[in-house]
Short mmCIF file of C-alpha atoms and ligand atoms in Angstrom, two decimals:
data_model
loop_
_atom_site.label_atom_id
_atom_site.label_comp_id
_atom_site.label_asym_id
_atom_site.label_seq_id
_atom_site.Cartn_x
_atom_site.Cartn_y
_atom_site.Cartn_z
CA UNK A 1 40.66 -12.04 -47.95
CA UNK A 2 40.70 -8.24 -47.40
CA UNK A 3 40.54 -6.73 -51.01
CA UNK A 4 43.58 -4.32 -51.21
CA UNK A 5 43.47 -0.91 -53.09
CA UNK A 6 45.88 -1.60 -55.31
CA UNK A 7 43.88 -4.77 -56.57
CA UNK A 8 40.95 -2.23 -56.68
CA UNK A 9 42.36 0.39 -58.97
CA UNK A 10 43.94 -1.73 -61.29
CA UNK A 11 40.69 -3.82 -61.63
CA UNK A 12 38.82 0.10 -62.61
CA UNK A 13 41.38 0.73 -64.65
CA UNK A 14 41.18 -2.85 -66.87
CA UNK A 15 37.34 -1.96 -67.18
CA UNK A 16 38.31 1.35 -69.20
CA UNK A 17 41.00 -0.07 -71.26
CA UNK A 18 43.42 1.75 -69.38
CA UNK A 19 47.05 1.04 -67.26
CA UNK A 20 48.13 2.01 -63.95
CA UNK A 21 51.66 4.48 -64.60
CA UNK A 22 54.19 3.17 -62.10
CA UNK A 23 57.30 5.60 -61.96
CA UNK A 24 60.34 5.00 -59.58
CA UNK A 25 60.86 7.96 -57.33
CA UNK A 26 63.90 8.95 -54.67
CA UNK A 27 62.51 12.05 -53.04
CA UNK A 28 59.58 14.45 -52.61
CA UNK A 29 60.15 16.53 -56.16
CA UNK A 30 60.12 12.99 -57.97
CA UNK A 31 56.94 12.60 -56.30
CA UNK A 32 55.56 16.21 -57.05
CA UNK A 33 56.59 15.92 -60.63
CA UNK A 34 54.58 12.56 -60.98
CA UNK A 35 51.27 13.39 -59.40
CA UNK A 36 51.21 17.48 -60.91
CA UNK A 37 51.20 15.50 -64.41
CA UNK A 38 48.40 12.52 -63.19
CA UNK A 39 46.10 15.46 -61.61
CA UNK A 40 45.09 17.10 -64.82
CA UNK A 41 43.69 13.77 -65.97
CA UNK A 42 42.69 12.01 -62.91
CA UNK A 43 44.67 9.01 -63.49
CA UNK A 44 45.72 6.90 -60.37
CA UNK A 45 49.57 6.57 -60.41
CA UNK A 46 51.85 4.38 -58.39
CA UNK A 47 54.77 5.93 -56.33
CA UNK A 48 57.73 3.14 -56.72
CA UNK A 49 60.47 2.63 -54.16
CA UNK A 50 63.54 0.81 -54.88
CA UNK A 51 64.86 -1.63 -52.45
CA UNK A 52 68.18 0.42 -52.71
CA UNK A 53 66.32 3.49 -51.62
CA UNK A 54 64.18 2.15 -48.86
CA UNK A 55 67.49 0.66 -47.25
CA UNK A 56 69.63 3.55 -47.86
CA UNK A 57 69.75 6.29 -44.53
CA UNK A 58 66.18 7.95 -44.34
CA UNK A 59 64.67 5.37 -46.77
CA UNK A 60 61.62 4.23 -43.76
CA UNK A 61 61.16 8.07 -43.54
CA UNK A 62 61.20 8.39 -47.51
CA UNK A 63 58.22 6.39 -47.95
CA UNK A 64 55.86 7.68 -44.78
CA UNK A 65 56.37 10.77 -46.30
CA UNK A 66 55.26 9.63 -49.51
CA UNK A 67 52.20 7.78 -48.14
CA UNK A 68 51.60 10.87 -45.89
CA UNK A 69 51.66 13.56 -49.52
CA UNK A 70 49.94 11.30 -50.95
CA UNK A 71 46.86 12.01 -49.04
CA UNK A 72 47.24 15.63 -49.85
CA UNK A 73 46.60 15.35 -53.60
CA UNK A 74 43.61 15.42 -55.75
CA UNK A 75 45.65 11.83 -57.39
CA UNK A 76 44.92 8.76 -56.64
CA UNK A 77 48.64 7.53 -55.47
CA UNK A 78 49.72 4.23 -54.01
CA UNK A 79 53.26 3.65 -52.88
CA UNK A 80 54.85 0.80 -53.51
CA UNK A 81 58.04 -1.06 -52.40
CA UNK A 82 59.44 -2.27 -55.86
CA UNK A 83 61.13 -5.41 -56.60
CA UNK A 84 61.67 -7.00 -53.01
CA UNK A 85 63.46 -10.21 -52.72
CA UNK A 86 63.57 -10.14 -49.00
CA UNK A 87 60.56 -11.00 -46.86
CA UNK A 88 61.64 -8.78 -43.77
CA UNK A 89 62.25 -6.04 -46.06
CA UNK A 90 58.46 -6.34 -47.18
CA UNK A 91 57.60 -6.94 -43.86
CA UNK A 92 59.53 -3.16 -42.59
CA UNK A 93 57.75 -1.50 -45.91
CA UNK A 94 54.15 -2.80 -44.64
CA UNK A 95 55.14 -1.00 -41.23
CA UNK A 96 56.03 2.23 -42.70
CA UNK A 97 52.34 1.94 -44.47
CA UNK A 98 52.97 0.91 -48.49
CA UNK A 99 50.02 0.24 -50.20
CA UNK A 100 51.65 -2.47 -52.07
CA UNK A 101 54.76 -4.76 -52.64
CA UNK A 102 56.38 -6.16 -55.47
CA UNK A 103 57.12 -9.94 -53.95
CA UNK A 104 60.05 -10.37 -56.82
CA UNK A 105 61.12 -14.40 -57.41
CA UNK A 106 61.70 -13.75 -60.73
CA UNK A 107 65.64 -15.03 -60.09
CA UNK A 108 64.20 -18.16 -57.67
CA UNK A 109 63.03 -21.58 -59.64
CA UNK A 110 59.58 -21.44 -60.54
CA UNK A 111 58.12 -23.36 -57.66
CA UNK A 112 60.19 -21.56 -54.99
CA UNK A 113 59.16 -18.04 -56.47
CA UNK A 114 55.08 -19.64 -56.04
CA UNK A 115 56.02 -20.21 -52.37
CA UNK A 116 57.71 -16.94 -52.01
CA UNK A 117 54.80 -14.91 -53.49
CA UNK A 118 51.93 -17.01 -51.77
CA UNK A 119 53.99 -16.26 -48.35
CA UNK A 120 54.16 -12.78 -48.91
CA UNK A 121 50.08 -12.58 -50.33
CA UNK A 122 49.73 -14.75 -47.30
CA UNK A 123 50.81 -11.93 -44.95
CA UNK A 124 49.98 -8.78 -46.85
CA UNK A 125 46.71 -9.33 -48.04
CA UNK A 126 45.00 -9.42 -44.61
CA UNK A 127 46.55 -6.01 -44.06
CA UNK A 128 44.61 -4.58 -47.37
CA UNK A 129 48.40 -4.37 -49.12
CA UNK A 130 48.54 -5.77 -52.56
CA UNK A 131 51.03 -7.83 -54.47
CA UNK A 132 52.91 -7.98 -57.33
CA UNK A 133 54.64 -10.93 -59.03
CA UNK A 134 57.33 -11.61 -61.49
CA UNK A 135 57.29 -14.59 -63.44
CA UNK A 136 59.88 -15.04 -66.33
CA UNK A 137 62.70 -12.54 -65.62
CA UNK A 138 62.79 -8.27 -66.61
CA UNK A 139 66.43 -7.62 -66.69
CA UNK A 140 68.55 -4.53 -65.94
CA UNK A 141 68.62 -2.22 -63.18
CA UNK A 142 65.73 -0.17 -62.02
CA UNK A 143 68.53 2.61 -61.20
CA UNK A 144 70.67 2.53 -63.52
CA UNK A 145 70.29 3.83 -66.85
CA UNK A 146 72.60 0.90 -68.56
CA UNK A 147 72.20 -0.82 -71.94
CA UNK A 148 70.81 -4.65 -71.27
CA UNK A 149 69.62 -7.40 -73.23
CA UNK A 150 66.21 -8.82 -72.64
CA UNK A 151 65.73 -12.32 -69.66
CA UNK A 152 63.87 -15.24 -69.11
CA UNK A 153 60.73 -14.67 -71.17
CA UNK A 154 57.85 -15.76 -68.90
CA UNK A 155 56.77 -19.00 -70.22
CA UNK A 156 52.30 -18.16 -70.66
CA UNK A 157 51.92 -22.36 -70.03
CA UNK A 158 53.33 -21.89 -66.55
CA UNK A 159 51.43 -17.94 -66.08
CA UNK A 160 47.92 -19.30 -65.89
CA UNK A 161 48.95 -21.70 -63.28
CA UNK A 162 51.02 -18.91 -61.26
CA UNK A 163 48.06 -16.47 -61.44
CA UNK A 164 45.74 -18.59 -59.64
CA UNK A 165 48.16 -20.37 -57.20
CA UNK A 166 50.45 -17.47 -55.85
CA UNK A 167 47.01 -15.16 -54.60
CA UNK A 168 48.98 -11.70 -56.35
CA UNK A 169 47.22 -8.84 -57.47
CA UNK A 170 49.28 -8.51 -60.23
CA UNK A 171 51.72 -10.36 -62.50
CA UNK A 172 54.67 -8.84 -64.27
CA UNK A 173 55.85 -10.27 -67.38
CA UNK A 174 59.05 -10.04 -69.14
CA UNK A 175 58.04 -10.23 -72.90
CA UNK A 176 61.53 -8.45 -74.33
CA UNK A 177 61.05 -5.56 -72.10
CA UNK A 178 64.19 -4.63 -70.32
CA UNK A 179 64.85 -2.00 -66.96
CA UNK A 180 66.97 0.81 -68.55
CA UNK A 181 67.88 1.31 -71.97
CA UNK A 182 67.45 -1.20 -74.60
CA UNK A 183 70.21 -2.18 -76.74
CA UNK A 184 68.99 -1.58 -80.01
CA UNK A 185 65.17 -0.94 -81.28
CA UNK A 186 63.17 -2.76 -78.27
CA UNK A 187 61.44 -5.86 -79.97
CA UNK A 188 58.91 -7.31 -77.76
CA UNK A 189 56.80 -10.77 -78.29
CA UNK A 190 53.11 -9.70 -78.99
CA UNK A 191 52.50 -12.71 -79.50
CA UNK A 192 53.26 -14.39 -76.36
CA UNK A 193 52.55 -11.48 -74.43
CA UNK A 194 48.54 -11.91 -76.25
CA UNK A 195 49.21 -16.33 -74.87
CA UNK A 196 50.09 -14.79 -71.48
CA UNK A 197 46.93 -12.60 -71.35
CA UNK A 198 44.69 -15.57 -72.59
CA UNK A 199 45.60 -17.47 -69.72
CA UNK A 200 46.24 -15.06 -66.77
CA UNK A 201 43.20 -13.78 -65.48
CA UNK A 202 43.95 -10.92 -63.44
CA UNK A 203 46.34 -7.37 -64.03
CA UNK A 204 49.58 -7.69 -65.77
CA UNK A 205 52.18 -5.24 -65.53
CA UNK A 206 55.13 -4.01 -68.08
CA UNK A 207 58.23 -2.57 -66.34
CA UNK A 208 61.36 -1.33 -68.07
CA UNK A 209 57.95 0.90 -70.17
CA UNK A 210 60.06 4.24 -70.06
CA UNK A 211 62.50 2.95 -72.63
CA UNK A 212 59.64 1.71 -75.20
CA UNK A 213 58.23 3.61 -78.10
CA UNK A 214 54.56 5.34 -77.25
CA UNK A 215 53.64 3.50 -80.10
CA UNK A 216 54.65 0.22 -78.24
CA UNK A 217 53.09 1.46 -74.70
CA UNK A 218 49.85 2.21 -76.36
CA UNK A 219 49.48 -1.82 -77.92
CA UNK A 220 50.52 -2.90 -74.98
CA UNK A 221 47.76 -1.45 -73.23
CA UNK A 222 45.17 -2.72 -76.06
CA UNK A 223 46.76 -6.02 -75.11
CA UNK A 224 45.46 -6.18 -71.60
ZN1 ZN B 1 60.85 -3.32 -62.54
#
């Protein structure tokens, strides 16, 4: 297996006690604004694309020109198509160069969302493209700013067994975090996400982070 970059710099960053910032972006002064405030400390970033905006008119163009700034910057930036339920859609972001792909199954029964993200780790991996998984359910809308209730908590007895199986780089967990705004104070499951981190042995990621207290961002990251 061909290890992938994104594998790479969220393995460095696990070593410091550090996470990887992953922020949605839908043209070039999005991405300006993210990597002028990740030079300054040399922190990698990743440059998220929304199904919605990789399908909308220019959307192929959107992210070579991403993956072609991004080689202009002092960063480290990966681009990444974001929450992909479509296999040809993966397939068409691999061809316009991402560095990575979120395989999302999160809404497909547990053993068909395993199938789905081994198929897609299957095809990317050789390329040097890494993965990320869902298991459990984030809910909300990664553009749109709308109040929403928290999913499917992912379950940290099936985790361990999806970590090693599906071949992802990276597993994202829904622990109470929502996309969006939270209705009320956010009030997310230490606890389980501390189960989930005993068992899984690679990266875990937190989306829906940009409506959580620092406080909140910062335990999560002592968490793992
Ligand atoms: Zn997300």
């Amino acid at each position: 297996m061909t290890e992938s970059r994104f594998g790479e710099v969220l393995d460095r960053a696990r070593e410091g006690g550090r996470a990887v910032g992953a922020f949605t972006c839908y043209d070039l002064l999005g991405f300006e604004a993210v990597v002028r405030a990740a030079e300054p400390h040399r922190a990698p970033v990743v440059i998220l694309v929304s199904p919605s905006s990789f399908t909308a008119e220019g959307g192929e163009r959107l992210v070579r020109a991403f993956g072609a700034a991004a080689k202009s910057t002092s960063a480290e930036v990966l681009v990444q198509l974001d929450h992909a339920r479509d296999a040809r859609l993966i397939e068409r972001a691999a061809d316009c160069g991402v560095d990575t792909v979120m395989a999302d199954g999160s809404k497909l029964p547990f053993a068909e969302n395993l199938a789905f993200t081994r198929a897609v780790a299957g095809s990317m991996q050789p390329r040097g493209i890494g993965v990320e998984a869902e298991l459990g359910r984030v809910e909300g809308h990664e553009d749109e700013a709308g109040e929403t209730l928290s999913g499917a908590m992912t379950e940290p007895s099936q985790a361990e067994w999806f970590a090693n199986e599906s071949g992802a780089d990276c597993l994202a967990v829904a622990v109470g975090n929502v996309h969006g705004c939270y209705s009320g104070t956010p009030n997310l499951d230490w606890r389980r996400l501390e189960e989930i981190r005993g068992v899984s042995p690679g990266p875990l990621s937190l989306h829906g982070a940009s409506g959580l207290p620092e406080g909140d961002l910062r335990w999560a990251v002592s968490l793992g």
